[in-house]
Amino acid sequence: MTQTTVYLLAAGGLILGLIGVVIDRINFPQRRFVAKGLRVDANGAPTRDRTGAHIIDLEEPTDS
């Protein structure tokens, strides 16, 4: 195999990969990601473990 053949095969693979991604996005659209929000317990009680989850803590507004 010559160097030109390897470059052409690599370019062809990239083009086929890009075509696959475009077809996937057209056929299976995804809704916009929104993280789940939970209220933080004000008295400091332990909360469940959320390791690795896409959950954000919502802070209680303080009137100061």
JSON list of N, CA, C and O in Angstrom, two decimals, residues 19-46:
[
{"chain": "A", "resi": 19, "resn": "ILE", "atom": "N", "xyz": [-21.15, 11.09, 7.42]},
{"chain": "A", "resi": 19, "resn": "ILE", "atom": "CA", "xyz": [-22.47, 10.80, 6.83]},
{"chain": "A", "resi": 19, "resn": "ILE", "atom": "C", "xyz": [-23.33, 10.02, 7.83]},
{"chain": "A", "resi": 19, "resn": "ILE", "atom": "O", "xyz": [-24.52, 10.30, 7.99]},
{"chain": "A", "resi": 20, "resn": "GLY", "atom": "N", "xyz": [-22.73, 9.07, 8.52]},
{"chain": "A", "resi": 20, "resn": "GLY", "atom": "CA", "xyz": [-23.46, 8.30, 9.53]},
{"chain": "A", "resi": 20, "resn": "GLY", "atom": "C", "xyz": [-23.97, 9.17, 10.66]},
{"chain": "A", "resi": 20, "resn": "GLY", "atom": "O", "xyz": [-25.10, 9.01, 11.12]},
{"chain": "A", "resi": 21, "resn": "VAL", "atom": "N", "xyz": [-23.15, 10.12, 11.11]},
{"chain": "A", "resi": 21, "resn": "VAL", "atom": "CA", "xyz": [-23.57, 11.03, 12.19]},
{"chain": "A", "resi": 21, "resn": "VAL", "atom": "C", "xyz": [-24.72, 11.91, 11.72]},
{"chain": "A", "resi": 21, "resn": "VAL", "atom": "O", "xyz": [-25.71, 12.11, 12.45]},
{"chain": "A", "resi": 22, "resn": "VAL", "atom": "N", "xyz": [-24.64, 12.44, 10.52]},
{"chain": "A", "resi": 22, "resn": "VAL", "atom": "CA", "xyz": [-25.71, 13.30, 10.00]},
{"chain": "A", "resi": 22, "resn": "VAL", "atom": "C", "xyz": [-27.02, 12.52, 9.87]},
{"chain": "A", "resi": 22, "resn": "VAL", "atom": "O", "xyz": [-28.09, 13.00, 10.27]},
{"chain": "A", "resi": 23, "resn": "ILE", "atom": "N", "xyz": [-26.95, 11.32, 9.34]},
{"chain": "A", "resi": 23, "resn": "ILE", "atom": "CA", "xyz": [-28.15, 10.49, 9.20]},
{"chain": "A", "resi": 23, "resn": "ILE", "atom": "C", "xyz": [-28.74, 10.17, 10.57]},
{"chain": "A", "resi": 23, "resn": "ILE", "atom": "O", "xyz": [-29.96, 10.22, 10.77]},
{"chain": "A", "resi": 24, "resn": "ASP", "atom": "N", "xyz": [-27.90, 9.87, 11.55]},
{"chain": "A", "resi": 24, "resn": "ASP", "atom": "CA", "xyz": [-28.36, 9.58, 12.90]},
{"chain": "A", "resi": 24, "resn": "ASP", "atom": "C", "xyz": [-29.07, 10.79, 13.51]},
{"chain": "A", "resi": 24, "resn": "ASP", "atom": "O", "xyz": [-30.11, 10.65, 14.13]},
{"chain": "A", "resi": 25, "resn": "ARG", "atom": "N", "xyz": [-28.52, 11.96, 13.34]},
{"chain": "A", "resi": 25, "resn": "ARG", "atom": "CA", "xyz": [-29.11, 13.17, 13.90]},
{"chain": "A", "resi": 25, "resn": "ARG", "atom": "C", "xyz": [-30.43, 13.52, 13.21]},
{"chain": "A", "resi": 25, "resn": "ARG", "atom": "O", "xyz": [-31.35, 14.02, 13.85]},
{"chain": "A", "resi": 26, "resn": "ILE", "atom": "N", "xyz": [-30.55, 13.24, 11.94]},
{"chain": "A", "resi": 26, "resn": "ILE", "atom": "CA", "xyz": [-31.79, 13.54, 11.22]},
{"chain": "A", "resi": 26, "resn": "ILE", "atom": "C", "xyz": [-32.88, 12.56, 11.62]},
{"chain": "A", "resi": 26, "resn": "ILE", "atom": "O", "xyz": [-34.03, 12.94, 11.87]},
{"chain": "A", "resi": 27, "resn": "ASN", "atom": "N", "xyz": [-32.55, 11.28, 11.73]},
{"chain": "A", "resi": 27, "resn": "ASN", "atom": "CA", "xyz": [-33.55, 10.26, 12.04]},
{"chain": "A", "resi": 27, "resn": "ASN", "atom": "C", "xyz": [-33.92, 10.20, 13.51]},
{"chain": "A", "resi": 27, "resn": "ASN", "atom": "O", "xyz": [-35.04, 9.81, 13.85]},
{"chain": "A", "resi": 28, "resn": "PHE", "atom": "N", "xyz": [-33.01, 10.53, 14.41]},
{"chain": "A", "resi": 28, "resn": "PHE", "atom": "CA", "xyz": [-33.26, 10.41, 15.84]},
{"chain": "A", "resi": 28, "resn": "PHE", "atom": "C", "xyz": [-32.90, 11.72, 16.55]},
{"chain": "A", "resi": 28, "resn": "PHE", "atom": "O", "xyz": [-31.91, 11.79, 17.28]},
{"chain": "A", "resi": 29, "resn": "PRO", "atom": "N", "xyz": [-33.71, 12.76, 16.37]},
{"chain": "A", "resi": 29, "resn": "PRO", "atom": "CA", "xyz": [-33.40, 14.04, 17.02]},
{"chain": "A", "resi": 29, "resn": "PRO", "atom": "C", "xyz": [-33.52, 13.92, 18.54]},
{"chain": "A", "resi": 29, "resn": "PRO", "atom": "O", "xyz": [-34.34, 13.16, 19.04]},
{"chain": "A", "resi": 30, "resn": "GLN", "atom": "N", "xyz": [-32.71, 14.66, 19.24]},
{"chain": "A", "resi": 30, "resn": "GLN", "atom": "CA", "xyz": [-32.73, 14.63, 20.70]},
{"chain": "A", "resi": 30, "resn": "GLN", "atom": "C", "xyz": [-33.22, 15.96, 21.22]},
{"chain": "A", "resi": 30, "resn": "GLN", "atom": "O", "xyz": [-32.87, 17.01, 20.69]},
{"chain": "A", "resi": 31, "resn": "ARG", "atom": "N", "xyz": [-34.03, 15.91, 22.30]},
{"chain": "A", "resi": 31, "resn": "ARG", "atom": "CA", "xyz": [-34.48, 17.17, 22.89]},
{"chain": "A", "resi": 31, "resn": "ARG", "atom": "C", "xyz": [-33.33, 17.79, 23.67]},
{"chain": "A", "resi": 31, "resn": "ARG", "atom": "O", "xyz": [-32.37, 17.11, 24.05]},
{"chain": "A", "resi": 32, "resn": "ARG", "atom": "N", "xyz": [-33.43, 19.05, 23.87]},
{"chain": "A", "resi": 32, "resn": "ARG", "atom": "CA", "xyz": [-32.40, 19.78, 24.56]},
{"chain": "A", "resi": 32, "resn": "ARG", "atom": "C", "xyz": [-32.24, 19.27, 25.99]},
{"chain": "A", "resi": 32, "resn": "ARG", "atom": "O", "xyz": [-33.22, 19.02, 26.68]},
{"chain": "A", "resi": 33, "resn": "PHE", "atom": "N", "xyz": [-31.00, 19.11, 26.45]},
{"chain": "A", "resi": 33, "resn": "PHE", "atom": "CA", "xyz": [-30.72, 18.59, 27.79]},
{"chain": "A", "resi": 33, "resn": "PHE", "atom": "C", "xyz": [-31.03, 19.63, 28.84]},
{"chain": "A", "resi": 33, "resn": "PHE", "atom": "O", "xyz": [-30.62, 20.78, 28.74]},
{"chain": "A", "resi": 34, "resn": "VAL", "atom": "N", "xyz": [-31.80, 19.23, 29.86]},
{"chain": "A", "resi": 34, "resn": "VAL", "atom": "CA", "xyz": [-32.08, 20.08, 31.01]},
{"chain": "A", "resi": 34, "resn": "VAL", "atom": "C", "xyz": [-31.79, 19.27, 32.26]},
{"chain": "A", "resi": 34, "resn": "VAL", "atom": "O", "xyz": [-32.37, 18.20, 32.46]},
{"chain": "A", "resi": 35, "resn": "ALA", "atom": "N", "xyz": [-30.88, 19.77, 33.08]},
{"chain": "A", "resi": 35, "resn": "ALA", "atom": "CA", "xyz": [-30.54, 19.06, 34.31]},
{"chain": "A", "resi": 35, "resn": "ALA", "atom": "C", "xyz": [-31.71, 19.12, 35.29]},
{"chain": "A", "resi": 35, "resn": "ALA", "atom": "O", "xyz": [-32.44, 20.10, 35.35]},
{"chain": "A", "resi": 36, "resn": "LYS", "atom": "N", "xyz": [-31.89, 18.05, 36.04]},
{"chain": "A", "resi": 36, "resn": "LYS", "atom": "CA", "xyz": [-32.96, 17.98, 37.03]},
{"chain": "A", "resi": 36, "resn": "LYS", "atom": "C", "xyz": [-32.53, 18.77, 38.26]},
{"chain": "A", "resi": 36, "resn": "LYS", "atom": "O", "xyz": [-31.43, 18.60, 38.76]},
{"chain": "A", "resi": 37, "resn": "GLY", "atom": "N", "xyz": [-33.41, 19.64, 38.74]},
{"chain": "A", "resi": 37, "resn": "GLY", "atom": "CA", "xyz": [-33.10, 20.45, 39.91]},
{"chain": "A", "resi": 37, "resn": "GLY", "atom": "C", "xyz": [-33.81, 19.96, 41.15]},
{"chain": "A", "resi": 37, "resn": "GLY", "atom": "O", "xyz": [-34.99, 19.64, 41.10]},
{"chain": "A", "resi": 38, "resn": "LEU", "atom": "N", "xyz": [-33.09, 19.88, 42.26]},
{"chain": "A", "resi": 38, "resn": "LEU", "atom": "CA", "xyz": [-33.66, 19.48, 43.55]},
{"chain": "A", "resi": 38, "resn": "LEU", "atom": "C", "xyz": [-33.39, 20.56, 44.58]},
{"chain": "A", "resi": 38, "resn": "LEU", "atom": "O", "xyz": [-32.33, 21.18, 44.59]},
{"chain": "A", "resi": 39, "resn": "ARG", "atom": "N", "xyz": [-34.34, 20.78, 45.47]},
{"chain": "A", "resi": 39, "resn": "ARG", "atom": "CA", "xyz": [-34.15, 21.73, 46.56]},
{"chain": "A", "resi": 39, "resn": "ARG", "atom": "C", "xyz": [-33.24, 21.11, 47.61]},
{"chain": "A", "resi": 39, "resn": "ARG", "atom": "O", "xyz": [-33.39, 19.95, 47.98]},
{"chain": "A", "resi": 40, "resn": "VAL", "atom": "N", "xyz": [-32.32, 21.90, 48.12]},
{"chain": "A", "resi": 40, "resn": "VAL", "atom": "CA", "xyz": [-31.42, 21.45, 49.17]},
{"chain": "A", "resi": 40, "resn": "VAL", "atom": "C", "xyz": [-32.15, 21.61, 50.50]},
{"chain": "A", "resi": 40, "resn": "VAL", "atom": "O", "xyz": [-32.78, 22.63, 50.76]},
{"chain": "A", "resi": 41, "resn": "ASP", "atom": "N", "xyz": [-32.06, 20.58, 51.35]},
{"chain": "A", "resi": 41, "resn": "ASP", "atom": "CA", "xyz": [-32.72, 20.62, 52.65]},
{"chain": "A", "resi": 41, "resn": "ASP", "atom": "C", "xyz": [-32.04, 21.68, 53.52]},
{"chain": "A", "resi": 41, "resn": "ASP", "atom": "O", "xyz": [-30.83, 21.64, 53.74]},
{"chain": "A", "resi": 42, "resn": "ALA", "atom": "N", "xyz": [-32.81, 22.64, 54.02]},
{"chain": "A", "resi": 42, "resn": "ALA", "atom": "CA", "xyz": [-32.26, 23.77, 54.78]},
{"chain": "A", "resi": 42, "resn": "ALA", "atom": "C", "xyz": [-31.68, 23.35, 56.12]},
{"chain": "A", "resi": 42, "resn": "ALA", "atom": "O", "xyz": [-30.73, 23.97, 56.62]},
{"chain": "A", "resi": 43, "resn": "ASN", "atom": "N", "xyz": [-32.21, 22.30, 56.75]},
{"chain": "A", "resi": 43, "resn": "ASN", "atom": "CA", "xyz": [-31.71, 21.92, 58.08]},
{"chain": "A", "resi": 43, "resn": "ASN", "atom": "C", "xyz": [-30.49, 21.00, 58.01]},
{"chain": "A", "resi": 43, "resn": "ASN", "atom": "O", "xyz": [-30.04, 20.51, 59.02]},
{"chain": "A", "resi": 44, "resn": "GLY", "atom": "N", "xyz": [-29.99, 20.74, 56.85]},
{"chain": "A", "resi": 44, "resn": "GLY", "atom": "CA", "xyz": [-28.76, 19.97, 56.70]},
{"chain": "A", "resi": 44, "resn": "GLY", "atom": "C", "xyz": [-28.94, 18.48, 56.81]},
{"chain": "A", "resi": 44, "resn": "GLY", "atom": "O", "xyz": [-27.97, 17.76, 57.05]},
{"chain": "A", "resi": 45, "resn": "ALA", "atom": "N", "xyz": [-30.15, 17.99, 56.64]},
{"chain": "A", "resi": 45, "resn": "ALA", "atom": "CA", "xyz": [-30.38, 16.55, 56.68]},
{"chain": "A", "resi": 45, "resn": "ALA", "atom": "C", "xyz": [-29.65, 15.88, 55.51]},
{"chain": "A", "resi": 45, "resn": "ALA", "atom": "O", "xyz": [-29.52, 16.47, 54.44]},
{"chain": "A", "resi": 46, "resn": "PRO", "atom": "N", "xyz": [-29.17, 14.67, 55.70]},
{"chain": "A", "resi": 46, "resn": "PRO", "atom": "CA", "xyz": [-28.47, 13.99, 54.60]},
{"chain": "A", "resi": 46, "resn": "PRO", "atom": "C", "xyz": [-29.42, 13.73, 53.43]},
{"chain": "A", "resi": 46, "resn": "PRO", "atom": "O", "xyz": [-30.59, 13.46, 53.62]}
]
